[in-house]
Amino acid sequence: MIKRIGIIGIGIVMTVTTACSSGGSVETANKEKPKTKEGKTIITLSMKEPSPFYQVVEKKFEEKYPDIDLQIQTYKKMGEKWGGGDFENYKKTTNTALLSGKGADILEVSDLPVGEYVSKQLLVNMNDFMDKDQTLNKNDLHMNILKAIQLNGGWYTMPSAFSLRAFVGDGDILKKAGVNVDDKNWTWPEFAEISKKLMKETEKNSKERRYALANDPPELLLQEMVVDSYAELVDRAALKAKFDSPLFGEMMQQIKKMYDDKVMTSESADFGKQLFYSTVITSPADFIEGPYSLFANPKLMQKPHAKGQNGGMRIIPSSQFAIQAKSPVKEEAWKFIAFMLSADVQSLQDRGGFSLLRSVNEKVLSEIQAQVKSGTFKLDSGKGAKVPDEQFTQFKQLIQTADRFAGLDSKVISIVGDESRAFFSGQKSAEEVAKLIQNRATTYLNE
């Protein structure tokens, strides 16, 4: 269903639990490649928390490579909840492990400052491994996704799957109002003017008040806009913030005006009572289950954006993995990364998200298309969905051409949300807030 915006390695001093490992004590005779008593090469995989899916992957991987013992280490135990300050402790522990070279061979680096790790040469550039690997069917891989996540031309992280941030409009209202939106080029001020016209037409015809966007406070929309423009506001490689730029100031002013003009509201609105939605498409089925639960005729659009920018779907990688630069088992670690990209793993139903293999996504979309035609595909409401065949063609094109990725640090996004409330509540000016965010972000990035 619809997901609202979510803005959100482990080392030597943390709580560690080993899940579903084939076991065996470590012999210290071979310092370069740790071995079990049975002679298997040990590679360690560090994750935030246990996952039944990765337990299945571990078993399959060890079946394919019986000479390797994959040991999964987790920061949290199964069922243990995350509390206040836990993530910062997790991050500090990961940083300590990476800097000391004593952390795991493979690390889950989702939501961690990858740019900082790359600048300090703590992660392996997997380009050569990728180029030389003969086990991967590169023609089947979504290279548009993999190339988008490169940093400085290098593959320092690899996702297990991905989702897409989409923008959905009410196609029926757009058609009735005779509004032809050039969504490839529309800016937020143009979006506001178009929304005002649609709101006026809707209220006149149905006596019903519809907002362009609802349910979320202005600072949350600002966070989403910052994520969309993260590359322009934060230099990941140089660890430099640019929140004192005109671009960020304009964002704040534009959002405030849209809320002041009642184009947007933080008040609650039922699903389908907005003109537009910013949503996350998490799987091929979600192309139908999400938008068609909102509107009878949803229109997938580019999100409003600043001039010169792209408002197309943004890539949200699922669990991202990296290889530690000081790992003594880099080749074995890469075998696991490559295995994650294989059909053995990408075809697993519990993987979550879109597959990184074209064939898997197209097969699922074809199955859904057949179900829609036969009337057996049902929404959560129990109703069917009327989806034209050309929509499925569009869905496939959207997956194959998505190339926008914002490699971000969740702490920076949190700072934006915390400090911008003072502007939207009228307590501080845009200039004051931008300066505060710039100073806090700069301090954080240089810690």
Coordinates of C-alpha atoms in Angstrom, one line a residue:
M1 CA 0.0 0.0 0.0
I2 CA 0.9 3.7 0.2
K3 CA 4.1 4.4 2.2
R4 CA 4.6 7.9 3.6
I5 CA 8.0 9.5 3.4
G6 CA 10.5 7.9 5.7
I7 CA 13.6 9.9 6.3
I8 CA 15.2 8.7 8.2
G9 CA 29.6 -3.2 9.9
I10 CA 29.5 -3.8 13.2
G11 CA 32.4 -4.1 15.4
I12 CA 34.4 -4.6 18.3
V13 CA 32.4 -3.4 21.3
M14 CA 28.8 -4.1 20.3
T15 CA 26.3 -6.8 21.2
V16 CA 26.7 -9.4 18.6
T17 CA 24.6 -12.4 17.8
T18 CA 25.5 -15.0 15.1
A19 CA 22.5 -16.2 13.1
C20 CA 22.3 -19.6 11.4
S21 CA 26.0 -20.0 11.0
S22 CA 27.5 -23.3 10.2
G23 CA 29.7 -22.7 13.2
G24 CA 33.2 -23.9 14.0
S25 CA 35.9 -22.1 16.0
V26 CA 38.4 -19.9 14.4
E27 CA 42.0 -21.0 14.0
T28 CA 44.6 -18.3 14.4
A29 CA 47.4 -20.1 12.5
N30 CA 46.3 -18.5 9.2
K31 CA 46.2 -14.8 9.9
E32 CA 45.4 -13.7 6.4
K33 CA 42.3 -15.9 5.9
P34 CA 40.6 -17.1 9.1
K35 CA 39.6 -20.7 8.9
T36 CA 37.3 -23.0 10.9
K37 CA 38.6 -26.2 12.3
E38 CA 37.1 -27.9 9.2
G39 CA 39.3 -25.7 6.9
K40 CA 36.5 -23.4 5.7
T41 CA 37.3 -19.8 5.0
I42 CA 35.3 -17.5 7.3
I43 CA 33.7 -14.4 6.0
T44 CA 31.7 -12.2 8.4
L45 CA 28.6 -10.2 7.5
S46 CA 27.6 -7.3 9.8
M47 CA 24.0 -6.2 9.8
K48 CA 21.8 -3.9 11.9
E49 CA 19.4 -6.6 13.0
P50 CA 18.6 -10.3 12.2
S51 CA 16.5 -11.2 9.2
P52 CA 14.9 -14.6 8.3
F53 CA 15.5 -13.7 4.6
Y54 CA 19.3 -13.4 5.1
Q55 CA 19.3 -16.6 7.1
V56 CA 17.9 -18.3 3.9
V57 CA 20.5 -16.5 1.8
E58 CA 23.2 -17.7 4.1
K59 CA 22.1 -21.3 3.8
K60 CA 21.9 -21.1 0.0
F61 CA 25.3 -19.3 -0.3
E62 CA 27.0 -21.9 1.8
E63 CA 25.4 -24.7 -0.3
K64 CA 26.9 -23.1 -3.4
Y65 CA 30.3 -22.4 -1.8
P66 CA 30.8 -25.3 0.7
D67 CA 34.4 -24.1 1.3
I68 CA 33.1 -20.8 2.9
D69 CA 31.6 -20.3 6.3
L70 CA 29.4 -17.1 6.3
Q71 CA 28.9 -15.8 9.7
I72 CA 26.2 -13.1 10.2
Q73 CA 26.7 -10.6 13.1
T74 CA 23.9 -8.3 14.1
Y75 CA 23.8 -5.2 16.3
K76 CA 20.4 -6.1 17.6
K77 CA 19.0 -9.4 18.6
M78 CA 15.9 -10.9 17.0
G79 CA 12.8 -8.9 18.2
E80 CA 14.9 -6.3 20.0
K81 CA 13.5 -2.8 19.5
W82 CA 15.5 0.3 18.5
G83 CA 15.4 3.0 21.2
G84 CA 16.5 6.6 21.4
G85 CA 20.2 7.0 20.6
D86 CA 20.5 3.4 19.4
F87 CA 21.2 4.3 15.8
E88 CA 23.9 6.9 16.8
N89 CA 25.6 4.2 19.0
Y90 CA 25.4 1.8 16.1
K91 CA 27.0 4.3 13.8
K92 CA 29.8 5.1 16.2
T93 CA 30.5 1.4 16.7
T94 CA 30.6 0.9 13.0
N95 CA 32.9 3.8 12.5
T96 CA 35.3 2.5 15.2
A97 CA 35.3 -0.9 13.7
L98 CA 36.1 0.4 10.2
L99 CA 38.8 2.8 11.3
S100 CA 40.5 0.0 13.3
G101 CA 40.2 -2.5 10.5
K102 CA 38.7 -5.0 13.0
G103 CA 35.1 -4.9 11.8
A104 CA 33.3 -7.4 9.6
D105 CA 34.4 -8.3 6.1
I106 CA 31.0 -7.3 4.6
L107 CA 29.0 -4.5 6.2
E108 CA 25.4 -3.3 5.8
V109 CA 25.9 0.4 5.3
S110 CA 22.3 1.6 4.7
D111 CA 21.8 5.0 6.3
L112 CA 25.5 5.3 7.2
P113 CA 27.9 8.0 5.8
V114 CA 29.3 6.1 2.9
G115 CA 30.8 9.3 1.4
E116 CA 32.9 9.7 4.6
Y117 CA 34.0 6.0 4.4
V118 CA 35.0 6.4 0.8
S119 CA 37.0 9.6 1.4
K120 CA 38.9 7.7 4.1
Q121 CA 39.5 4.7 1.8
L122 CA 37.7 2.3 4.2
L123 CA 35.6 0.5 1.6
V124 CA 36.6 -1.6 -1.4
N125 CA 35.9 -0.2 -4.9
M126 CA 34.1 -3.2 -6.4
N127 CA 34.5 -2.1 -10.1
D128 CA 37.2 -4.7 -10.9
F129 CA 35.3 -7.5 -9.3
M130 CA 32.2 -6.4 -11.2
D131 CA 34.0 -6.2 -14.5
K132 CA 35.8 -9.6 -14.2
D133 CA 32.9 -11.6 -12.6
Q134 CA 31.7 -14.4 -15.0
T135 CA 28.9 -15.6 -12.8
L136 CA 26.7 -12.6 -13.3
N137 CA 24.3 -12.1 -16.3
K138 CA 25.1 -8.4 -16.7
N139 CA 22.6 -8.2 -19.6
D140 CA 19.9 -9.0 -17.2
L141 CA 20.9 -6.6 -14.5
H142 CA 19.3 -3.2 -14.1
M143 CA 22.5 -1.4 -14.8
N144 CA 20.6 1.9 -14.7
I145 CA 20.1 1.3 -11.0
L146 CA 23.6 0.0 -10.3
K147 CA 25.3 2.9 -12.2
A148 CA 23.1 5.4 -10.3
I149 CA 24.4 4.4 -6.9
Q150 CA 28.1 4.7 -8.0
L151 CA 30.1 7.2 -6.0
N152 CA 33.0 9.0 -7.8
G153 CA 32.7 6.4 -10.5
G154 CA 33.2 3.5 -8.1
W155 CA 30.9 0.7 -6.8
Y156 CA 31.5 1.0 -3.1
T157 CA 28.1 -0.3 -2.1
M158 CA 25.7 -2.8 -3.7
P159 CA 22.0 -3.0 -2.9
S160 CA 20.0 -6.2 -2.6
A161 CA 16.9 -4.7 -4.2
F162 CA 15.3 -1.2 -4.6
S163 CA 12.1 0.8 -4.4
L164 CA 11.0 3.9 -6.3
R165 CA 9.8 7.3 -5.0
A166 CA 6.9 8.2 -7.2
F167 CA 4.5 11.1 -7.6
V168 CA 0.8 10.3 -8.4
G169 CA -2.0 12.6 -9.6
D170 CA -5.7 12.2 -10.0
G171 CA -6.0 11.6 -13.7
D172 CA -9.7 12.1 -13.9
I173 CA -9.6 15.5 -12.3
L174 CA -6.7 16.6 -14.5
K175 CA -8.7 15.5 -17.5
K176 CA -12.0 17.2 -16.5
A177 CA -10.2 20.4 -15.7
G178 CA -8.5 20.4 -19.1
V179 CA -5.1 20.8 -17.5
N180 CA -2.2 19.5 -19.6
V181 CA 0.7 19.3 -17.2
D182 CA 4.2 19.4 -18.5
D183 CA 5.5 17.5 -15.6
K184 CA 8.9 17.0 -17.0
N185 CA 9.5 20.7 -16.5
W186 CA 7.1 22.0 -13.9
T187 CA 8.5 23.8 -10.9
W188 CA 7.0 24.0 -7.4
P189 CA 5.5 27.5 -8.1
E190 CA 3.9 26.1 -11.3
F191 CA 2.6 23.1 -9.3
A192 CA 1.0 25.5 -6.8
E193 CA -0.8 27.5 -9.5
I194 CA -2.0 24.3 -11.3
S195 CA -3.2 23.0 -7.9
K196 CA -5.1 26.1 -7.2
K197 CA -7.0 25.8 -10.4
L198 CA -7.8 22.1 -9.8
M199 CA -8.9 22.8 -6.3
K200 CA -11.3 25.6 -7.5
E201 CA -12.7 23.3 -10.2
T202 CA -13.2 20.4 -7.8
E203 CA -14.9 22.5 -5.2
K204 CA -17.2 24.1 -7.8
N205 CA -18.3 20.8 -9.2
S206 CA -18.5 18.6 -6.2
K207 CA -18.6 21.1 -3.3
E208 CA -15.7 19.1 -1.8
R209 CA -12.5 20.7 -0.5
R210 CA -9.5 18.9 -2.0
Y211 CA -5.9 19.9 -1.1
A212 CA -2.9 19.3 -3.4
L213 CA -1.1 17.6 -0.6
A214 CA -2.2 16.9 3.0
N215 CA -1.4 15.1 6.2
D216 CA 2.2 16.2 6.5
P217 CA 3.8 19.3 8.2
P218 CA 5.9 21.7 6.1
E219 CA 9.2 20.5 7.6
L220 CA 8.5 17.0 6.3
L221 CA 8.0 18.3 2.8
L222 CA 11.2 20.3 3.1
Q223 CA 13.0 17.1 4.1
E224 CA 11.7 15.3 1.1
M225 CA 12.7 18.2 -1.2
V226 CA 16.2 18.2 0.3
V227 CA 16.5 14.4 -0.3
D228 CA 15.5 15.0 -4.0
S229 CA 18.2 17.7 -4.3
Y230 CA 20.7 16.2 -1.9
A231 CA 23.5 16.3 -4.5
E232 CA 23.1 20.0 -4.9
L233 CA 23.0 20.7 -1.1
V234 CA 25.7 18.3 0.2
D235 CA 28.9 17.3 -1.6
R236 CA 29.2 13.7 -0.4
A237 CA 32.8 13.3 -1.5
A238 CA 34.1 16.6 -0.1
L239 CA 31.8 16.4 3.0
K240 CA 30.7 19.9 2.4
A241 CA 27.2 21.4 3.1
K242 CA 25.6 24.1 1.0
F243 CA 22.5 25.0 2.9
D244 CA 23.4 28.7 2.7
S245 CA 22.7 28.6 -1.0
P246 CA 19.8 30.3 -2.8
L247 CA 18.4 26.9 -3.7
F248 CA 17.7 26.0 -0.1
G249 CA 16.3 29.4 0.8
E250 CA 13.9 29.2 -2.2
M251 CA 12.7 25.8 -1.0
M252 CA 11.7 27.1 2.4
Q253 CA 10.0 30.1 1.0
Q254 CA 8.1 28.1 -1.7
I255 CA 6.8 25.6 0.9
K256 CA 5.7 28.3 3.3
K257 CA 3.8 30.1 0.6
M258 CA 2.0 26.8 -0.5
Y259 CA 0.9 26.2 3.1
D260 CA -0.1 29.8 3.6
D261 CA -2.1 29.7 0.4
K262 CA -3.8 26.5 1.6
V263 CA -2.5 24.5 -1.4
M264 CA -1.1 22.2 1.2
T265 CA -2.1 21.4 4.7
S266 CA -0.8 19.4 7.6
E267 CA -4.4 18.5 8.5
S268 CA -5.5 14.9 7.9
A269 CA -7.2 13.8 4.7
D270 CA -8.5 10.4 3.8
F271 CA -6.9 8.4 1.0
G272 CA -8.1 9.7 -2.3
K273 CA -9.0 13.1 -1.0
Q274 CA -5.8 14.7 -2.2
L275 CA -5.1 15.7 -5.7
F276 CA -1.5 14.3 -5.6
Y277 CA 0.5 11.9 -3.5
S278 CA 4.2 11.4 -3.0
T279 CA 4.5 7.7 -2.5
V280 CA 7.0 4.8 -2.5
I281 CA 6.5 2.0 -5.0
T282 CA 8.1 -1.0 -3.3
S283 CA 7.4 -3.8 -5.9
P284 CA 5.8 -4.5 -9.3
A285 CA 2.5 -5.1 -7.6
D286 CA 2.7 -1.8 -5.9
F287 CA 2.3 0.0 -9.2
I288 CA -1.3 -1.2 -9.0
E289 CA -2.0 -1.6 -5.3
G290 CA -0.8 1.9 -4.4
P291 CA -2.0 4.3 -7.1
Y292 CA -5.2 2.4 -8.0
S293 CA -6.2 2.4 -4.3
L294 CA -6.1 6.2 -4.4
F295 CA -7.6 7.0 -7.8
A296 CA -9.7 5.2 -10.4
N297 CA -7.4 6.7 -13.0
P298 CA -4.0 7.5 -11.4
K299 CA -1.4 9.3 -13.4
L300 CA 2.2 8.7 -12.6
M301 CA 4.1 12.0 -13.0
Q302 CA 7.4 13.6 -12.4
K303 CA 7.6 15.4 -9.1
P304 CA 7.7 19.2 -9.2
H305 CA 11.3 20.3 -9.1
A306 CA 13.7 23.3 -9.4
K307 CA 14.6 24.5 -12.9
G308 CA 17.3 22.4 -14.5
Q309 CA 16.6 19.4 -12.3
N310 CA 14.9 16.1 -12.9
G311 CA 11.7 15.2 -11.1
G312 CA 11.7 11.5 -12.2
M313 CA 11.3 8.6 -9.9
R314 CA 14.1 8.4 -7.3
I315 CA 15.8 5.2 -6.5
I316 CA 15.7 4.0 -2.9
P317 CA 18.1 1.0 -2.4
S318 CA 17.2 -1.7 0.0
S319 CA 20.0 -3.1 2.3
Q320 CA 23.3 -1.8 0.8
F321 CA 26.4 -3.8 1.4
A322 CA 30.1 -2.9 1.2
I323 CA 33.4 -4.7 1.6
Q324 CA 35.8 -3.5 4.2
A325 CA 39.1 -2.3 2.7
K326 CA 41.2 -4.2 5.3
S327 CA 39.3 -7.5 4.9
P328 CA 41.7 -10.4 4.3
V329 CA 38.9 -12.2 2.4
K330 CA 37.9 -9.7 -0.2
E331 CA 37.5 -12.2 -3.0
E332 CA 35.3 -14.4 -0.9
A333 CA 33.3 -11.4 0.2
W334 CA 32.7 -10.4 -3.4
K335 CA 31.4 -13.9 -4.1
F336 CA 28.6 -13.1 -1.6
I337 CA 27.9 -9.7 -3.2
A338 CA 27.7 -11.4 -6.6
F339 CA 25.5 -14.1 -5.2
M340 CA 23.1 -11.4 -3.9
L341 CA 22.8 -10.3 -7.5
S342 CA 22.1 -13.8 -8.9
A343 CA 18.8 -15.3 -9.9
D344 CA 19.1 -17.6 -6.8
V345 CA 18.5 -14.7 -4.5
Q346 CA 16.8 -12.1 -6.7
S347 CA 14.0 -14.6 -7.4
L348 CA 13.2 -15.2 -3.7
Q349 CA 9.7 -13.9 -2.8
D350 CA 10.8 -12.7 0.6
R351 CA 13.5 -10.5 -0.8
G352 CA 11.3 -7.4 -0.8
G353 CA 11.5 -4.5 -3.2
F354 CA 12.1 -4.6 -7.0
S355 CA 14.6 -7.2 -8.2
L356 CA 17.8 -6.1 -9.7
L357 CA 17.2 -8.5 -12.5
R358 CA 15.0 -7.3 -15.4
S359 CA 13.7 -10.8 -16.1
V360 CA 12.3 -11.2 -12.6
N361 CA 10.5 -7.8 -12.6
E362 CA 9.1 -8.4 -16.1
K363 CA 7.8 -11.9 -15.2
V364 CA 6.0 -10.5 -12.2
L365 CA 4.5 -7.6 -14.2
S366 CA 3.3 -10.0 -16.9
E367 CA 1.7 -12.2 -14.3
I368 CA -0.1 -9.2 -12.7
Q369 CA -1.2 -8.0 -16.1
A370 CA -2.8 -11.4 -16.8
Q371 CA -4.5 -11.3 -13.4
V372 CA -5.9 -7.8 -14.0
K373 CA -7.3 -8.9 -17.4
S374 CA -9.0 -12.0 -15.8
G375 CA -10.3 -10.0 -12.9
T376 CA -8.5 -12.1 -10.3
F377 CA -6.2 -9.2 -9.2
K378 CA -7.8 -7.5 -6.2
L379 CA -6.9 -4.4 -4.3
D380 CA -6.9 -4.3 -0.5
S381 CA -10.5 -3.1 -0.7
G382 CA -11.5 -6.3 -2.5
K383 CA -12.2 -4.4 -5.7
G384 CA -10.5 -5.0 -9.0
A385 CA -8.5 -2.4 -11.0
K386 CA -8.9 -1.4 -14.6
V387 CA -5.3 -0.9 -15.8
P388 CA -4.8 -0.3 -19.5
D389 CA -2.1 -2.5 -21.2
E390 CA -0.1 0.7 -22.1
Q391 CA 0.2 1.3 -18.3
F392 CA 2.2 -1.9 -18.0
T393 CA 4.5 -0.8 -20.8
Q394 CA 5.0 2.5 -18.9
F395 CA 5.7 0.6 -15.7
K396 CA 8.5 -1.4 -17.4
Q397 CA 10.0 1.7 -18.9
L398 CA 10.0 3.5 -15.6
I399 CA 11.9 0.6 -13.9
Q400 CA 14.4 0.4 -16.8
T401 CA 15.1 4.2 -17.0
A402 CA 15.1 5.2 -13.3
D403 CA 18.5 6.8 -12.7
R404 CA 18.0 9.3 -9.9
F405 CA 19.7 8.5 -6.6
A406 CA 20.4 10.6 -3.5
G407 CA 23.1 9.0 -1.4
L408 CA 22.3 10.8 1.8
D409 CA 23.1 10.9 5.5
S410 CA 19.9 10.5 7.6
K411 CA 21.4 12.8 10.3
V412 CA 21.6 15.7 7.9
I413 CA 18.0 15.2 6.9
S414 CA 17.1 15.1 10.6
I415 CA 18.9 18.4 11.2
V416 CA 16.9 20.0 8.4
G417 CA 13.6 18.9 10.0
D418 CA 14.6 19.9 13.5
E419 CA 15.8 23.5 12.7
S420 CA 13.2 24.4 9.9
R421 CA 10.2 24.2 12.3
A422 CA 11.3 27.5 13.7
F423 CA 10.9 29.1 10.3
F424 CA 7.5 27.6 9.5
S425 CA 6.1 28.6 12.9
G426 CA 7.3 32.2 12.3
Q427 CA 9.9 32.2 15.1
K428 CA 12.9 32.7 12.9
S429 CA 13.7 34.0 9.4
A430 CA 14.7 31.8 6.5
E431 CA 18.2 33.2 6.6
E432 CA 18.6 32.5 10.3
V433 CA 17.4 28.9 9.9
A434 CA 19.5 28.3 6.8
K435 CA 22.6 29.5 8.7
L436 CA 21.8 27.2 11.7
I437 CA 21.3 24.2 9.4
Q438 CA 24.5 25.0 7.5
N439 CA 26.5 25.3 10.7
R440 CA 25.1 22.1 12.3
A441 CA 25.4 20.1 9.1
T442 CA 29.0 21.3 8.6
T443 CA 30.0 20.4 12.1
Y444 CA 28.4 17.0 11.8
L445 CA 30.0 16.2 8.4
N446 CA 33.4 17.1 9.7
E447 CA 33.2 15.2 13.0

